[in-house]
XYZ file of C-alpha atoms in Angstrom:
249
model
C 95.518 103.017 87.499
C 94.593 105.130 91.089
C 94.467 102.504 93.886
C 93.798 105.707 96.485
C 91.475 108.656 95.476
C 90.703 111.236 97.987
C 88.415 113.986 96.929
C 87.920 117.172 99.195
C 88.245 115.365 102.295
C 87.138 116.798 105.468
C 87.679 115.917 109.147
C 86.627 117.501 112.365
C 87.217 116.772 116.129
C 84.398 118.816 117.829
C 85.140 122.867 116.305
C 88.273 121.468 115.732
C 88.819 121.034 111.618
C 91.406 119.120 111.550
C 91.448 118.175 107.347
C 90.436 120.905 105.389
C 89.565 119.787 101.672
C 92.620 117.145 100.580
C 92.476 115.975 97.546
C 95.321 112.952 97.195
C 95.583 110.430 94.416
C 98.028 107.215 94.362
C 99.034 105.304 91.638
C 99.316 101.618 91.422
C 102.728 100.538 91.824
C 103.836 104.406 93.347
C 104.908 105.170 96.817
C 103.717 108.666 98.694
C 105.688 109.856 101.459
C 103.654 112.092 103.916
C 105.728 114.768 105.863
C 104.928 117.657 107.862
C 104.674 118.311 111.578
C 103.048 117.078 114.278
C 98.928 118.331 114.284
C 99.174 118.800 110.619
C 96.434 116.230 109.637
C 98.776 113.041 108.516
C 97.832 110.072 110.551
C 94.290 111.978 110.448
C 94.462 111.262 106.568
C 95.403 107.805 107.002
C 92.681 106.884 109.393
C 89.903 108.262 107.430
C 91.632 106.511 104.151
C 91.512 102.824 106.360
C 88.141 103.202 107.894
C 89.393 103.880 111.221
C 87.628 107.735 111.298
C 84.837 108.777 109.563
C 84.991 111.838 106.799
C 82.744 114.483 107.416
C 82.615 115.361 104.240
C 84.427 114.105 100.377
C 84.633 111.167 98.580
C 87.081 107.934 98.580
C 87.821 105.240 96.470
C 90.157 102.304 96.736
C 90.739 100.196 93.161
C 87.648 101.412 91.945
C 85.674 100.804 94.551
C 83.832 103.786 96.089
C 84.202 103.991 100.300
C 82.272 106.910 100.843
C 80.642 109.176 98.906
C 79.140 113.001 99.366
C 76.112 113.979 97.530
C 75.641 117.635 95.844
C 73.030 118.492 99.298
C 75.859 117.549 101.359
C 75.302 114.054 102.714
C 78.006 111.628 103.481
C 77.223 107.916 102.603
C 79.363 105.206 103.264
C 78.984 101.751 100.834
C 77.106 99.154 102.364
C 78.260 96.431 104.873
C 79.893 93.953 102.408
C 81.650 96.868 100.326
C 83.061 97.685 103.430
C 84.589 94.333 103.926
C 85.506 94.008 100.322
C 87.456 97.208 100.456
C 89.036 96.502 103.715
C 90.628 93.515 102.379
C 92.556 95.506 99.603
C 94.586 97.225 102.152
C 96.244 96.743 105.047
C 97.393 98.836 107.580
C 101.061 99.032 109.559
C 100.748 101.079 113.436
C 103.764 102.729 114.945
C 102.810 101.287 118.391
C 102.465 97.504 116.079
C 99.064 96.401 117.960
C 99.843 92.965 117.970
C 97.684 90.860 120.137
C 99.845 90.157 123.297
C 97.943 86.952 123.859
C 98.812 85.237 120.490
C 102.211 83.711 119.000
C 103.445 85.592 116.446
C 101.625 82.902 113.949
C 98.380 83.636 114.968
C 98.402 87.204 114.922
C 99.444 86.762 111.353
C 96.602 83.803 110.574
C 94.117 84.771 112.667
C 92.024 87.340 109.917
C 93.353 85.122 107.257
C 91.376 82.108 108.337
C 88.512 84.012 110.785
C 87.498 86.376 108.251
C 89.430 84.928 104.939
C 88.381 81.867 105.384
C 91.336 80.317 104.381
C 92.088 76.846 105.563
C 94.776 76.400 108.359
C 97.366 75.455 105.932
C 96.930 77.717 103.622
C 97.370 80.186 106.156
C 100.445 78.449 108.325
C 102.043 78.582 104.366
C 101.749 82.518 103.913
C 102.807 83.158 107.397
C 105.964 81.464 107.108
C 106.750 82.641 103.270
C 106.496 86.462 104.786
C 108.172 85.887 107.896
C 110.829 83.862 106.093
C 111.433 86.623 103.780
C 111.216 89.319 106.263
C 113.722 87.068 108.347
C 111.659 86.072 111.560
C 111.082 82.623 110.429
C 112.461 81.053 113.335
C 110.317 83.506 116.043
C 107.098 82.554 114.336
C 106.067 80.760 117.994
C 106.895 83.412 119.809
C 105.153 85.844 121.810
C 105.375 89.154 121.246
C 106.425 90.192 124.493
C 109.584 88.506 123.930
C 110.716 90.675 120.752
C 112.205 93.672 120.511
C 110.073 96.442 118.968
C 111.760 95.821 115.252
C 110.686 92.753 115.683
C 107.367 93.521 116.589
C 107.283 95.945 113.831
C 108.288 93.291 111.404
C 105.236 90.985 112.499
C 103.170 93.864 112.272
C 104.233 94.239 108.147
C 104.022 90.441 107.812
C 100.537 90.192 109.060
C 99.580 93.159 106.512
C 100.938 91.717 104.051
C 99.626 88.821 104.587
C 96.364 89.581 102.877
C 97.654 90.516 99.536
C 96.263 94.180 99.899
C 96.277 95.961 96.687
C 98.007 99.351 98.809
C 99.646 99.221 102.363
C 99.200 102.235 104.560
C 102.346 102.765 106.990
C 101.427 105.410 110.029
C 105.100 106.426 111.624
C 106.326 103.254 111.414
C 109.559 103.861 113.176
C 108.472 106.316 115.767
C 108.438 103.964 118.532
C 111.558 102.225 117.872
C 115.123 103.531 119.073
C 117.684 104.469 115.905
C 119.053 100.949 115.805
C 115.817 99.325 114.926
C 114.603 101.927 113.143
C 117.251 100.833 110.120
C 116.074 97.106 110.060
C 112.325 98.433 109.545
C 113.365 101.237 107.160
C 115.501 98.009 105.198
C 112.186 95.882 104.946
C 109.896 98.633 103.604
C 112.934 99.803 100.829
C 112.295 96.308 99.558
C 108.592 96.649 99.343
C 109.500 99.623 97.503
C 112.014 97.579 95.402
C 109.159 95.562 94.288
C 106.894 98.045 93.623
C 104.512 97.362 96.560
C 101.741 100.446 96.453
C 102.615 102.304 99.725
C 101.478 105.420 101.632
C 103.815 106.373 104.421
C 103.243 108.998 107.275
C 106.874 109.798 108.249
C 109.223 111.811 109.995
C 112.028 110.178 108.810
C 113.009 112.644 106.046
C 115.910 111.265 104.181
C 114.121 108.064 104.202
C 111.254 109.705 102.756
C 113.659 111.261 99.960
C 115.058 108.271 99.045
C 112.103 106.030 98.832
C 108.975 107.389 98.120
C 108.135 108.483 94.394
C 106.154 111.227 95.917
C 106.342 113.555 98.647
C 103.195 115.082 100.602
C 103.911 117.723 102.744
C 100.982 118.964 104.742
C 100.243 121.780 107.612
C 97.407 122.844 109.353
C 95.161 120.453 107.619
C 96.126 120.985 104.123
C 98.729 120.072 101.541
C 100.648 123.045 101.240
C 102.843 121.741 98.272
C 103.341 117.811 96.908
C 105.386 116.559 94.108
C 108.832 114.698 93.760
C 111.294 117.570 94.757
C 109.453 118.809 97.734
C 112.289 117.723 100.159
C 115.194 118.222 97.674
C 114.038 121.203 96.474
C 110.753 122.847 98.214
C 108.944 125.772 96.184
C 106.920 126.900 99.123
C 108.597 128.849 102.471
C 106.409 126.899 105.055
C 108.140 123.878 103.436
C 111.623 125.304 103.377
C 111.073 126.158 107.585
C 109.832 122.929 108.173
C 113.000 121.271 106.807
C 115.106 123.234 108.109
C 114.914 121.634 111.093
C 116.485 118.543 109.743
C-alpha cells in the first residue's frame, strides 16, 4: 500500500523552478532516504509533501487520500478545508531547527495539538506524552523548558510530539543538521528504532552512511530532479553526477 504518491510535482520561487516534475512513491512500512546537495530541491519536496508550500503544478496523495490535484487544462486544486485537516493528521513532521514553542514545558508542546485540535481529553493526552518520552528516554524532563535542553534533547521532543499523533508516515527534514556530532548519534539511535519497527519514514539527509544503513530506499536528487533512486544508489551509484556527489564523503 503507497502512504506518499507524488506525481509530476512542480515548484517555483519567482523564475526560479526549483522542482522540476518528481514523481516519488512510498510504501507503507518502507523508509526513503533523500540525498543530494544543498539547492537540489529536498526540503523543497518535503514542504510541498506536508502542506507547508504549495505545488504549482502535480498531484499528491497521502493513504489514499488526494491533497492536491492538477486537471488536464492545467489547474491546481487543493481538497477542501476538512480534507486538509484529515490529511494533516496522518503525518507528522520532524524540523532540523526542532520549533518547539519556547514558552511551553516540554508536555505541552507535545499535548497541546493533541487536545486543541485532537480533542483528546487531558489524560489521554498526559498518557501518550509520557509513553513516547518514556521510550525515547526524556521521561524525567517532561516539565522542562526547552531552553534548558540540549539540542538532542530538543530534537527528541520534537520526534515525541510527532509521534504523538499516530501519523500514518513521518517526514524528517535534516534532522541532525543543527546538532554537533555527539548529539547527532543519540538522534540517529532513536530514528534506527523507528526504523526497527517499521515506522513509514521519509528522511532529507546529509548524513550518508546513516542513510545507507537505514533507509530501504535512497533518493538522490540535483537541480530539481531525481537523477537516479533505488537501494544501491550510495553503495553502488549507476549515474556519474551521483558518483561526484559521493565522493565527497
Amino acid at each position: 500500500m503507497s502512504v506518499l504518491e507524488m506525481r509530476n510535482i512542480h515548484k517555483s520561487f519567482g523564475s526560479l523552478e526549483v522542482l522540476k516534475g518528481i514523481d516519488l512513491t512510498v510504501e507503507k512500512g518502507q523508509v526513503v532516504g533523500i540525498i543530494g546537495p544543498s539547492g537540489g530541491g529536498k526540503s523543497t519536496l518535503l514542504r510541498c509533501a506536508t502542506t507547508l508550500e504549495m505545488i504549482d503544478k502535480g498531484d499528491i496523495k497521502i493513504s489514499g487520500q488526494t491533497l492536491v490535484t492538477t486537471s488536464n487544462s492545467g489547474l491546481t486544486q487543493y481538497a477542501d478545508r476538512k480534507t486538509l485537516q484529515q490529511i494533516r493528521g496522518r503525518f507528522g513532521l520532524v524540523f532540523q531547527n526542532f520549533n518547539l514553542f519556547p514558552h511551553f514545558s516540554v508536555r505541552r508542546n507535545i499535548t497541546e495539538s493533541l487536545v486543541v485540535v485532537h480533542k483528546k481529553s487531558r489524560d489521554e493526552a498526559n498518557e501518550i506524552c509520557d509513553n513516547l518520552l518514556r521510550k525515547l528516554g526524556m521521561l524525567e524532563k517532561a516539565d522542562a523548558y526547552p531552553c534548558s535542553l540540549s539540542g538532542g534533547q530538543q530534537q527528541r521532543v520534537s520526534i515525541a510530539r510527532a509521534l504523538a499523533l499516530n501519523p500514518d508516515i513521518l517526514f524528517f527534514d535534516e534532522p541532525t543538521s543543527a546538532l554537533d556530532p555527539e548529539l547527532t548519534s543519540g538522534v540517529l539511535k532513536v530514528i534506527r528504532e523507528l526504523a526497527k519497527e517499521h515506522m513509514t519514514m521519509v528522511i532529507v539527509t546529509h548524513e550518508m552512511a546513516f542513510a545507507r544503513d537505514v533507509a530501504d530506499h535512497i533518493v538522490f536528487m540535483d537541480g530539481g530532479v531525481i537523477v537516479e533512486q533505488g537501494s544501491e544508489v550510495i553503495s553502488n551509484p549507476r549515474q556519474e553526477r551521483t558518483r561526484e556527489f559521493l565522493a565527497g564523503y
